[in-house]
Amino acid sequence: MTVSTPAWFDEVAPWFVGFSQTGAFKQRVEAFSRAAAGVRRPADRLPRCLDLGCGPGELAVALAAQGFEVVGIDASSEMLRYARETAARQALAVTFLQGDVTAEFPVLGFSPELIVCSSVLEYLEDPEVVIARSAHALAAGGLLLVSIPNPKSLPRREQEALYSLRRRRTYVDQQRSLVPHTELARMGEAAGLQAIGIRHFSAPRLLVRWSKLRLVGTLTLVVFRKPSS
Ligand SMILES: C[S@@+](CC[C@H](N)C(=O)[O-])C[C@H]1O[C@@H](n2cnc3c(N)ncnc32)[C@H](O)[C@@H]1O
């Protein structure tokens, strides 16, 4: 497996579960759910979704509640353990598989109408490979939603400066590729996708109302569509 830090994600899984109950995380789920509403739904079945690097499953489960048939993939067995518990608690059927998203995607037997990849690419040596595989796997007309850290965000810069001053070991040490959203859009276009939207989102409580501003939102979501033919 070419995952750089699966042991670290196993270790921080309980912390991440706590974080996934915060207001900041709810903004993440809202941003993805809103963009996912743009998926064209097949007439005869539920639309299918692949969640790459699903972590403890909050987003996967929210998308299942929104009416998607969801498969989540993650490298960390601890994250997956929590993800299965989250789905069971909400009585939602979500399939969770252990795997490396930089390797071949598991054989699904279908082309998803939606692929989501939330806060994962920054931990990979070669994020472009995931974009290219996603573009290939996606159904024609489907959406790929990818979020990455927004390096222009002042709240993010402040938080990371504090971590550095306190010499705290955090996610920052695990990051491998911090690509700007313009570069992410280029990767998608190179893989044959159209970048149809860019949104900044997620901010500390006092700044929530400004989270769509580039200088505020700590994350950036790029929405790609695969051409229909
Ligand atoms: C910051 S968490 C984000 C989790 C989830 N997407 C969310 O937004 O709540 C990053 C996740 O990516 C997973 N991950 C990192 N590299 C991976 C890889 N190469 N293959 C599969 N999962 C990976 C980690 O195990 C972790 O669960």
Coordinates of N, CA and C and ligand atoms in Angstrom, one line a residue:
M1 N 0.8 -1.2 0.0 CA 0.0 0.0 0.0 C 0.9 1.3 0.0
T2 N 0.5 2.2 -0.8 CA 1.4 3.4 -0.9 C 0.9 4.5 0.0
V3 N -0.1 4.2 0.9 CA -0.6 5.2 1.8 C 0.6 5.7 2.7
S4 N 0.7 7.0 2.9 CA 1.9 7.5 3.7 C 1.7 7.3 5.2
T5 N 0.5 7.4 5.7 CA 0.3 7.5 7.1 C -0.9 6.8 7.6
P6 N -1.1 5.5 7.3 CA -2.3 4.8 7.8 C -2.3 4.6 9.3
A7 N -1.1 4.4 9.8 CA -1.0 4.2 11.3 C -1.4 5.5 12.0
W8 N -1.1 6.6 11.5 CA -1.4 7.9 12.1 C -2.9 8.1 12.1
F9 N -3.6 7.7 10.9 CA -5.0 7.9 10.9 C -5.7 6.9 11.8
D10 N -5.1 5.7 12.0 CA -5.7 4.8 13.0 C -5.6 5.5 14.4
E11 N -4.5 6.1 14.7 CA -4.3 6.7 16.0 C -5.3 7.9 16.2
V12 N -5.5 8.7 15.2 CA -6.3 9.9 15.4 C -7.8 9.6 15.2
A13 N -8.2 8.4 14.8 CA -9.6 8.1 14.5 C -10.5 8.6 15.6
P14 N -10.2 8.3 16.9 CA -11.2 8.7 18.0 C -11.3 10.2 18.0
W15 N -10.2 11.0 17.8 CA -10.2 12.4 17.8 C -11.1 12.9 16.6
F16 N -10.9 12.2 15.5 CA -11.6 12.7 14.3 C -13.1 12.4 14.4
V17 N -13.5 11.4 15.1 CA -14.9 11.1 15.4 C -15.5 12.2 16.2
G18 N -14.7 12.7 17.2 CA -15.2 13.9 18.0 C -15.3 15.1 17.1
F19 N -14.3 15.3 16.2 CA -14.4 16.5 15.3 C -15.6 16.4 14.4
S20 N -15.9 15.2 14.0 CA -17.0 15.1 13.0 C -18.4 15.4 13.7
Q21 N -18.4 15.7 15.0 CA -19.7 16.1 15.6 C -19.7 17.6 15.8
T22 N -18.7 18.3 15.3 CA -18.6 19.8 15.6 C -19.4 20.6 14.5
G23 N -19.6 21.8 14.8 CA -20.3 22.7 13.8 C -19.4 22.8 12.5
A24 N -18.1 22.9 12.7 CA -17.2 23.0 11.5 C -17.4 21.8 10.6
F25 N -17.6 20.7 11.2 CA -17.8 19.5 10.3 C -19.2 19.5 9.7
K26 N -20.2 20.0 10.4 CA -21.5 20.0 9.8 C -21.5 20.9 8.6
Q27 N -20.7 22.0 8.6 CA -20.6 22.8 7.4 C -20.0 22.0 6.2
R28 N -19.1 21.1 6.6 CA -18.5 20.3 5.5 C -19.6 19.4 4.9
V29 N -20.4 18.7 5.8 CA -21.5 17.8 5.3 C -22.5 18.6 4.4
E30 N -22.8 19.8 4.9 CA -23.8 20.7 4.2 C -23.2 21.0 2.8
A31 N -22.0 21.4 2.7 CA -21.4 21.8 1.4 C -21.4 20.7 0.4
F32 N -21.1 19.5 0.9 CA -21.1 18.3 0.0 C -22.5 17.9 -0.4
S33 N -23.4 18.0 0.6 CA -24.8 17.6 0.4 C -25.5 18.5 -0.6
R34 N -25.2 19.8 -0.5 CA -25.8 20.8 -1.4 C -25.3 20.5 -2.8
A35 N -24.0 20.3 -3.0 CA -23.4 20.0 -4.3 C -23.9 18.7 -4.9
A36 N -24.1 17.7 -4.0 CA -24.5 16.4 -4.4 C -26.0 16.4 -4.9
A37 N -26.7 17.4 -4.5 CA -28.1 17.6 -5.0 C -28.1 17.8 -6.5
G38 N -27.0 18.2 -7.1 CA -26.9 18.4 -8.5 C -26.7 17.2 -9.3
V39 N -26.7 16.0 -8.7 CA -26.5 14.8 -9.4 C -27.8 14.4 -10.2
R40 N -27.7 14.1 -11.4 CA -28.9 13.6 -12.2 C -29.3 12.2 -11.8
R41 N -30.5 12.1 -11.2 CA -30.9 10.8 -10.6 C -31.4 9.9 -11.7
P42 N -30.9 8.6 -11.8 CA -31.5 7.6 -12.7 C -33.0 7.4 -12.3
A43 N -33.8 7.1 -13.3 CA -35.3 7.0 -13.1 C -35.6 5.7 -12.3
D44 N -34.8 4.6 -12.5 CA -35.2 3.3 -12.0 C -34.5 2.8 -10.8
R45 N -33.6 3.6 -10.2 CA -32.8 3.1 -9.1 C -32.2 4.3 -8.3
L46 N -31.6 4.0 -7.2 CA -30.9 5.1 -6.4 C -29.6 5.5 -7.2
P47 N -29.2 6.7 -7.1 CA -27.9 7.1 -7.7 C -26.8 6.5 -6.8
R48 N -25.7 6.2 -7.4 CA -24.6 5.5 -6.6 C -23.5 6.5 -6.3
C49 N -22.9 6.3 -5.2 CA -21.8 7.2 -4.8 C -20.6 6.4 -4.2
L50 N -19.4 6.9 -4.6 CA -18.2 6.3 -4.0 C -17.6 7.4 -3.2
D51 N -17.3 7.1 -1.9 CA -16.6 8.1 -1.0 C -15.2 7.7 -0.8
L52 N -14.2 8.4 -1.4 CA -12.8 8.1 -1.3 C -12.2 8.6 -0.1
G53 N -11.6 7.8 0.8 CA -11.1 8.2 2.0 C -12.2 8.7 3.0
C54 N -13.1 7.8 3.2 CA -14.4 8.1 3.9 C -14.2 8.4 5.4
G55 N -13.0 8.1 6.0 CA -12.9 8.3 7.4 C -13.9 7.6 8.2
P56 N -14.4 8.3 9.3 CA -15.4 7.6 10.2 C -16.8 7.7 9.6
G57 N -17.0 8.1 8.4 CA -18.2 7.8 7.7 C -19.3 8.8 7.8
E58 N -19.1 9.9 8.5 CA -20.2 10.9 8.6 C -20.8 11.4 7.3
L59 N -19.9 11.7 6.4 CA -20.3 12.2 5.1 C -21.0 11.1 4.3
A60 N -20.4 9.9 4.3 CA -21.0 8.7 3.6 C -22.4 8.5 4.1
V61 N -22.6 8.5 5.4 CA -23.9 8.2 6.0 C -24.9 9.3 5.6
A62 N -24.4 10.6 5.6 CA -25.3 11.7 5.3 C -25.7 11.6 3.8
L63 N -24.8 11.1 3.0 CA -25.2 11.0 1.5 C -26.2 9.8 1.4
A64 N -26.0 8.8 2.2 CA -27.0 7.6 2.1 C -28.3 8.1 2.6
A65 N -28.3 9.0 3.6 CA -29.6 9.5 4.1 C -30.3 10.4 3.0
Q66 N -29.4 11.0 2.2 CA -29.9 11.9 1.1 C -30.4 11.0 -0.1
G67 N -30.3 9.7 0.0 CA -30.8 8.9 -1.1 C -29.8 8.3 -2.1
F68 N -28.5 8.3 -1.7 CA -27.5 7.6 -2.5 C -27.2 6.2 -2.0
E69 N -26.9 5.3 -2.9 CA -26.3 4.0 -2.5 C -24.8 4.3 -2.4
V70 N -24.3 4.1 -1.2 CA -22.9 4.6 -1.0 C -21.9 3.5 -0.7
V71 N -20.7 3.5 -1.3 CA -19.6 2.7 -1.0 C -18.5 3.6 -0.5
G72 N -18.0 3.4 0.7 CA -16.9 4.2 1.3 C -15.6 3.4 1.3
I73 N -14.5 4.0 0.9 CA -13.2 3.3 0.9 C -12.3 4.1 1.8
D74 N -11.5 3.4 2.7 CA -10.5 4.1 3.5 C -9.4 3.1 3.8
A75 N -8.2 3.7 4.0 CA -7.0 2.8 4.3 C -7.0 2.4 5.8
S76 N -7.6 3.2 6.6 CA -7.5 3.0 8.1 C -8.6 2.1 8.6
S77 N -8.2 1.0 9.2 CA -9.2 0.0 9.7 C -9.9 0.6 10.9
E78 N -9.3 1.5 11.7 CA -10.0 2.2 12.8 C -11.0 3.1 12.3
M79 N -10.7 3.9 11.3 CA -11.7 4.8 10.7 C -12.9 4.0 10.2
L80 N -12.6 2.9 9.6 CA -13.7 2.0 9.0 C -14.5 1.4 10.1
R81 N -13.9 1.1 11.2 CA -14.7 0.5 12.4 C -15.7 1.6 12.8
Y82 N -15.3 2.8 13.0 CA -16.2 3.9 13.4 C -17.3 4.1 12.3
A83 N -16.9 4.0 11.0 CA -17.8 4.3 9.9 C -18.9 3.2 10.0
R84 N -18.6 2.0 10.2 CA -19.6 0.9 10.3 C -20.5 1.2 11.4
E85 N -20.0 1.6 12.5 CA -20.8 1.9 13.7 C -21.8 3.0 13.4
T86 N -21.3 4.1 12.8 CA -22.1 5.3 12.4 C -23.3 4.8 11.6
A87 N -23.0 4.0 10.5 CA -24.1 3.6 9.6 C -25.1 2.7 10.4
A88 N -24.6 1.8 11.2 CA -25.5 0.9 12.0 C -26.4 1.7 12.9
R89 N -25.8 2.7 13.6 CA -26.5 3.5 14.5 C -27.7 4.2 13.8
Q90 N -27.5 4.6 12.6 CA -28.5 5.3 11.9 C -29.4 4.4 11.0
A91 N -29.1 3.1 11.1 CA -29.8 2.1 10.4 C -29.8 2.3 8.9
L92 N -28.6 2.8 8.4 CA -28.5 3.0 7.0 C -27.5 2.0 6.4
A93 N -27.8 1.4 5.2 CA -26.9 0.4 4.6 C -25.9 1.1 3.8
V94 N -24.6 1.1 4.3 CA -23.5 1.7 3.5 C -22.4 0.6 3.5
T95 N -21.8 0.4 2.3 CA -20.7 -0.6 2.2 C -19.4 0.2 2.5
F96 N -18.6 -0.4 3.5 CA -17.3 0.2 3.7 C -16.2 -0.8 3.4
L97 N -15.2 -0.4 2.6 CA -14.2 -1.3 2.2 C -12.8 -0.7 2.6
Q98 N -11.9 -1.6 3.0 CA -10.5 -1.1 3.2 C -9.7 -1.1 1.9
G99 N -9.1 0.0 1.6 CA -8.3 0.0 0.4 C -7.5 1.3 0.3
D100 N -6.6 1.3 -0.7 CA -5.8 2.5 -1.0 C -6.3 3.2 -2.2
V101 N -6.8 4.5 -2.1 CA -7.4 5.1 -3.2 C -6.4 5.5 -4.3
T102 N -5.1 5.4 -4.0 CA -4.1 5.7 -5.0 C -3.8 4.4 -5.8
A103 N -4.3 3.3 -5.4 CA -4.2 2.0 -6.1 C -5.4 1.9 -7.0
E104 N -5.6 0.7 -7.6 CA -6.8 0.5 -8.4 C -8.0 0.6 -7.5
F105 N -9.1 1.2 -8.0 CA -10.3 1.3 -7.2 C -10.9 -0.2 -7.1
P106 N -11.6 -0.5 -6.0 CA -12.1 -1.9 -6.0 C -13.2 -2.1 -7.1
V107 N -13.3 -3.3 -7.6 CA -14.3 -3.6 -8.6 C -15.7 -3.4 -8.0
L108 N -16.4 -2.4 -8.5 CA -17.7 -2.1 -7.9 C -18.8 -2.8 -8.7
G109 N -18.6 -3.0 -10.0 CA -19.6 -3.6 -10.8 C -20.6 -2.5 -11.3
F110 N -20.3 -1.2 -11.1 CA -21.1 -0.1 -11.5 C -20.2 1.1 -11.6
S111 N -20.8 2.1 -12.4 CA -20.1 3.4 -12.5 C -20.9 4.4 -11.7
P112 N -20.3 4.9 -10.6 CA -21.1 5.8 -9.7 C -21.4 7.2 -10.4
E113 N -22.6 7.6 -10.0 CA -23.1 9.0 -10.5 C -22.4 10.1 -9.7
L114 N -21.8 9.7 -8.5 CA -21.2 10.7 -7.7 C -20.0 10.1 -7.0
I115 N -18.9 10.8 -7.1 CA -17.7 10.4 -6.3 C -17.3 11.6 -5.4
V116 N -17.1 11.4 -4.2 CA -16.7 12.5 -3.2 C -15.3 12.1 -2.7
C117 N -14.5 13.2 -2.4 CA -13.2 13.0 -1.9 C -13.0 14.2 -1.0
S118 N -13.2 14.0 0.3 CA -13.2 15.2 1.2 C -12.0 15.2 2.1
S119 N -11.1 16.2 2.0 CA -10.0 16.3 2.8 C -9.1 15.1 2.8
V120 N -8.8 14.6 1.7 CA -7.9 13.4 1.5 C -6.7 13.7 0.6
L121 N -6.9 14.4 -0.5 CA -5.8 14.6 -1.5 C -4.6 15.1 -0.9
E122 N -4.7 16.0 0.1 CA -3.5 16.6 0.7 C -2.6 15.6 1.4
Y123 N -3.1 14.4 1.7 CA -2.3 13.4 2.4 C -1.5 12.5 1.4
L124 N -1.7 12.7 0.1 CA -1.2 11.8 -0.9 C 0.0 12.4 -1.6
E125 N 0.9 11.6 -2.0 CA 2.1 12.0 -2.8 C 1.7 12.5 -4.2
D126 N 0.7 11.7 -4.7 CA 0.3 12.0 -6.1 C -1.2 12.1 -6.2
P127 N -1.8 13.3 -5.9 CA -3.2 13.4 -5.9 C -3.8 13.2 -7.3
E128 N -3.0 13.5 -8.3 CA -3.5 13.5 -9.7 C -4.0 12.2 -10.1
V129 N -3.3 11.1 -9.6 CA -3.7 9.8 -9.9 C -5.2 9.5 -9.5
V130 N -5.5 10.0 -8.3 CA -6.9 9.8 -7.8 C -7.9 10.5 -8.7
I131 N -7.6 11.7 -9.1 CA -8.5 12.5 -10.0 C -8.7 11.7 -11.3
A132 N -7.6 11.2 -11.9 CA -7.6 10.5 -13.1 C -8.5 9.2 -13.0
R133 N -8.2 8.5 -11.9 CA -9.0 7.2 -11.7 C -10.5 7.6 -11.5
S134 N -10.8 8.6 -10.7 CA -12.2 9.0 -10.5 C -12.9 9.4 -11.8
A135 N -12.1 10.1 -12.6 CA -12.7 10.6 -13.9 C -13.1 9.3 -14.8
H136 N -12.2 8.3 -14.7 CA -12.4 7.1 -15.4 C -13.6 6.3 -14.9
A137 N -13.7 6.3 -13.5 CA -14.7 5.4 -12.9 C -16.1 6.0 -13.0
L138 N -16.2 7.4 -13.0 CA -17.5 8.1 -12.9 C -18.4 7.8 -14.1
A139 N -19.7 7.7 -13.8 CA -20.7 7.6 -14.9 C -20.7 8.8 -15.8
A140 N -21.0 8.7 -17.1 CA -21.1 9.9 -17.9 C -22.2 10.8 -17.3
G141 N -21.9 12.1 -17.3 CA -22.8 13.1 -16.7 C -22.7 13.1 -15.1
G142 N -21.9 12.3 -14.5 CA -21.8 12.2 -13.1 C -20.9 13.4 -12.5
L143 N -21.0 13.5 -11.2 CA -20.2 14.6 -10.5 C -19.1 14.0 -9.6
L144 N -18.0 14.7 -9.7 CA -16.9 14.5 -8.7 C -16.7 15.7 -7.8
L145 N -16.8 15.5 -6.5 CA -16.7 16.6 -5.6 C -15.4 16.4 -4.8
V146 N -14.5 17.4 -4.8 CA -13.2 17.2 -4.2 C -13.0 18.4 -3.3
S147 N -12.7 18.2 -2.0 CA -12.3 19.4 -1.2 C -10.9 19.2 -0.7
I148 N -10.2 20.4 -0.6 CA -8.8 20.5 -0.2 C -8.7 21.7 0.7
P149 N -7.6 21.8 1.5 CA -7.4 22.9 2.4 C -7.2 24.2 1.5
N150 N -7.8 25.3 2.1 CA -7.6 26.6 1.4 C -6.5 27.3 2.0
P151 N -5.3 27.4 1.3 CA -4.2 28.1 1.9 C -4.3 29.6 2.1
K152 N -5.3 30.2 1.5 CA -5.5 31.6 1.6 C -6.3 32.0 2.9
S153 N -6.9 30.9 3.5 CA -7.9 31.2 4.6 C -7.1 31.7 5.8
L154 N -7.5 32.9 6.3 CA -6.8 33.5 7.5 C -7.1 32.7 8.7
P155 N -8.3 32.1 9.0 CA -8.4 31.3 10.2 C -7.6 30.0 10.1
R156 N -7.4 29.5 8.9 CA -6.5 28.3 8.8 C -5.1 28.7 9.1
R157 N -4.7 29.8 8.5 CA -3.3 30.2 8.7 C -3.0 30.5 10.2
E158 N -4.0 31.1 10.9 CA -3.8 31.4 12.3 C -3.7 30.1 13.1
Q159 N -4.6 29.1 12.8 CA -4.6 27.9 13.5 C -3.3 27.1 13.3
E160 N -2.8 27.1 12.1 CA -1.6 26.4 11.8 C -0.4 27.0 12.4
A161 N -0.4 28.4 12.5 CA 0.7 29.1 13.2 C 0.7 28.7 14.7
L162 N -0.5 28.6 15.3 CA -0.6 28.3 16.7 C 0.0 26.9 16.9
Y163 N -0.4 25.9 16.0 CA 0.1 24.6 16.1 C 1.6 24.6 16.1
S164 N 2.2 25.4 15.2 CA 3.6 25.4 15.0 C 4.3 26.0 16.2
L165 N 3.7 27.1 16.8 CA 4.3 27.7 18.0 C 4.3 26.7 19.2
R166 N 3.2 26.0 19.3 CA 3.1 25.0 20.4 C 3.8 23.7 20.1
R167 N 4.4 23.6 18.9 CA 5.0 22.4 18.4 C 4.2 21.2 18.6
R168 N 2.9 21.4 18.3 CA 1.9 20.2 18.4 C 2.0 19.3 17.2
R169 N 2.0 18.0 17.4 CA 2.0 17.1 16.2 C 0.5 17.0 15.7
T170 N 0.3 17.4 14.5 CA -1.1 17.5 14.0 C -1.1 17.0 12.5
Y171 N -2.3 17.1 11.9 CA -2.5 16.7 10.5 C -1.5 17.5 9.6
V172 N -1.1 18.6 10.0 CA -0.2 19.4 9.2 C 1.1 18.7 8.8
D173 N 1.6 17.9 9.8 CA 2.9 17.1 9.6 C 2.6 16.0 8.6
Q174 N 1.4 15.6 8.4 CA 1.1 14.4 7.6 C 0.8 14.8 6.1
Q175 N 0.6 16.1 5.9 CA 0.2 16.5 4.5 C 1.4 16.4 3.6
R176 N 1.1 15.9 2.4 CA 2.2 15.7 1.4 C 2.0 16.6 0.2
S177 N 0.8 17.0 -0.2 CA 0.7 17.8 -1.4 C -0.4 18.9 -1.2
L178 N 0.0 20.1 -1.1 CA -0.9 21.2 -0.9 C -1.1 21.9 -2.3
V179 N -2.1 21.4 -3.0 CA -2.3 22.0 -4.4 C -3.3 23.1 -4.3
P180 N -3.1 24.3 -5.0 CA -4.2 25.3 -5.0 C -5.4 24.8 -5.8
H181 N -6.5 25.4 -5.6 CA -7.7 24.8 -6.3 C -7.6 25.0 -7.8
T182 N -6.9 26.0 -8.2 CA -6.7 26.2 -9.7 C -5.9 25.0 -10.3
E183 N -5.0 24.4 -9.5 CA -4.2 23.3 -9.9 C -5.1 22.0 -9.9
L184 N -6.0 21.9 -8.9 CA -6.9 20.8 -8.8 C -7.8 20.9 -10.0
A185 N -8.3 22.1 -10.4 CA -9.2 22.2 -11.5 C -8.5 21.8 -12.8
R186 N -7.2 22.1 -12.9 CA -6.4 21.7 -14.1 C -6.3 20.2 -14.1
M187 N -6.1 19.5 -13.0 CA -6.0 18.1 -13.0 C -7.3 17.4 -13.5
G188 N -8.4 18.0 -13.0 CA -9.7 17.4 -13.5 C -9.9 17.6 -15.0
E189 N -9.6 18.8 -15.4 CA -9.7 19.1 -16.9 C -8.8 18.2 -17.7
A190 N -7.6 18.0 -17.2 CA -6.7 17.1 -17.9 C -7.2 15.7 -18.0
A191 N -8.0 15.3 -17.0 CA -8.6 13.9 -17.0 C -10.0 13.9 -17.8
G192 N -10.3 15.0 -18.4 CA -11.5 15.0 -19.2 C -12.8 15.5 -18.5
L193 N -12.6 16.0 -17.3 CA -13.8 16.5 -16.6 C -13.9 18.0 -16.8
Q194 N -15.1 18.6 -16.5 CA -15.3 20.0 -16.5 C -15.4 20.5 -15.1
A195 N -14.6 21.5 -14.7 CA -14.8 22.1 -13.4 C -16.0 23.1 -13.5
I196 N -17.1 22.8 -12.8 CA -18.3 23.6 -13.0 C -18.6 24.5 -11.8
G197 N -17.7 24.3 -10.7 CA -18.0 25.2 -9.5 C -16.9 25.1 -8.5
I198 N -16.6 26.3 -7.9 CA -15.6 26.3 -6.8 C -16.2 27.0 -5.7
R199 N -16.2 26.4 -4.5 CA -16.8 27.0 -3.3 C -15.8 27.0 -2.1
H200 N -15.7 28.1 -1.4 CA -14.9 28.1 -0.2 C -15.9 27.9 0.9
F201 N -15.6 27.1 2.0 CA -16.6 26.9 3.0 C -15.8 26.5 4.3
S202 N -16.6 26.4 5.4 CA -16.2 26.0 6.7 C -15.3 27.0 7.4
A203 N -15.8 27.5 8.5 CA -15.1 28.5 9.3 C -15.5 28.4 10.8
P204 N -14.6 29.0 11.7 CA -14.9 29.0 13.1 C -16.3 29.7 13.3
R205 N -16.9 29.3 14.4 CA -18.3 29.8 14.7 C -18.5 31.3 14.4
L206 N -17.6 32.1 14.9 CA -17.8 33.6 14.8 C -17.7 34.1 13.4
L207 N -17.1 33.3 12.5 CA -16.9 33.7 11.1 C -17.8 33.0 10.1
V208 N -18.7 32.2 10.6 CA -19.5 31.3 9.7 C -20.1 32.1 8.5
R209 N -20.7 33.2 8.9 CA -21.4 33.9 7.8 C -20.5 34.4 6.7
W210 N -19.2 34.4 6.9 CA -18.3 34.8 5.8 C -17.5 33.7 5.2
S211 N -18.0 32.4 5.6 CA -17.1 31.3 5.2 C -17.0 31.1 3.7
K212 N -17.9 31.7 2.9 CA -17.8 31.6 1.4 C -16.7 32.4 0.8
L213 N -16.2 33.3 1.7 CA -15.1 34.2 1.1 C -13.8 33.4 1.1
R214 N -13.0 33.7 0.1 CA -11.7 33.0 -0.1 C -10.8 33.2 1.0
L215 N -10.9 34.4 1.7 CA -9.9 34.7 2.8 C -10.4 34.1 4.1
V216 N -11.6 33.4 4.1 CA -12.1 32.9 5.3 C -12.3 31.4 5.3
G217 N -13.1 30.9 4.4 CA -13.4 29.4 4.3 C -12.1 28.6 4.4
T218 N -12.0 27.6 5.3 CA -10.8 26.9 5.6 C -10.6 25.8 4.5
L219 N -11.7 25.5 3.8 CA -11.7 24.4 2.8 C -12.2 24.9 1.5
T220 N -11.8 24.3 0.4 CA -12.3 24.7 -1.0 C -12.8 23.4 -1.6
L221 N -14.0 23.5 -2.1 CA -14.6 22.4 -2.8 C -14.6 22.7 -4.3
V222 N -14.1 21.8 -5.1 CA -14.2 21.9 -6.6 C -15.2 20.9 -7.1
V223 N -16.2 21.3 -7.8 CA -17.2 20.5 -8.4 C -16.9 20.2 -9.9
F224 N -16.7 18.9 -10.2 CA -16.4 18.5 -11.6 C -17.6 17.7 -12.2
R225 N -17.9 17.9 -13.4 CA -18.9 17.1 -14.1 C -18.2 16.3 -15.3
K226 N -18.5 15.0 -15.4 CA -18.0 14.3 -16.5 C -19.0 14.5 -17.7
P227 N -18.5 14.9 -18.8 CA -19.4 15.1 -20.0 C -20.3 13.9 -20.3
S228 N -21.5 14.2 -20.8 CA -22.4 13.1 -21.0 C -22.1 12.1 -22.1
S229 N -21.3 12.6 -23.0 CA -20.9 11.6 -24.1 C -19.5 11.8 -24.5
Ligands
LIG1 C1 -8.9 13.9 7.2 S1 -9.6 12.4 7.0 C2 -11.1 12.8 6.0 C3 -12.2 11.8 6.2 C4 -13.5 12.1 5.5 N1 -13.3 12.1 4.0 C5 -14.1 13.3 6.0 O1 -14.1 14.4 5.3 O2 -14.7 13.3 7.1 C6 -8.6 11.7 5.7 C7 -8.9 10.2 5.5 O3 -8.2 9.8 4.3 C8 -7.8 8.4 4.5 N2 -6.7 8.2 3.6 C9 -5.5 8.9 3.5 N3 -4.8 8.3 2.5 C10 -5.5 7.3 2.0 C11 -5.3 6.4 0.9 N4 -4.2 6.4 0.1 N5 -6.3 5.5 0.6 C12 -7.4 5.5 1.3 N6 -7.7 6.3 2.4 C13 -6.7 7.2 2.7 C14 -7.4 8.4 6.0 O4 -7.3 7.1 6.5 C15 -8.5 9.3 6.6 O5 -9.6 8.5 7.0

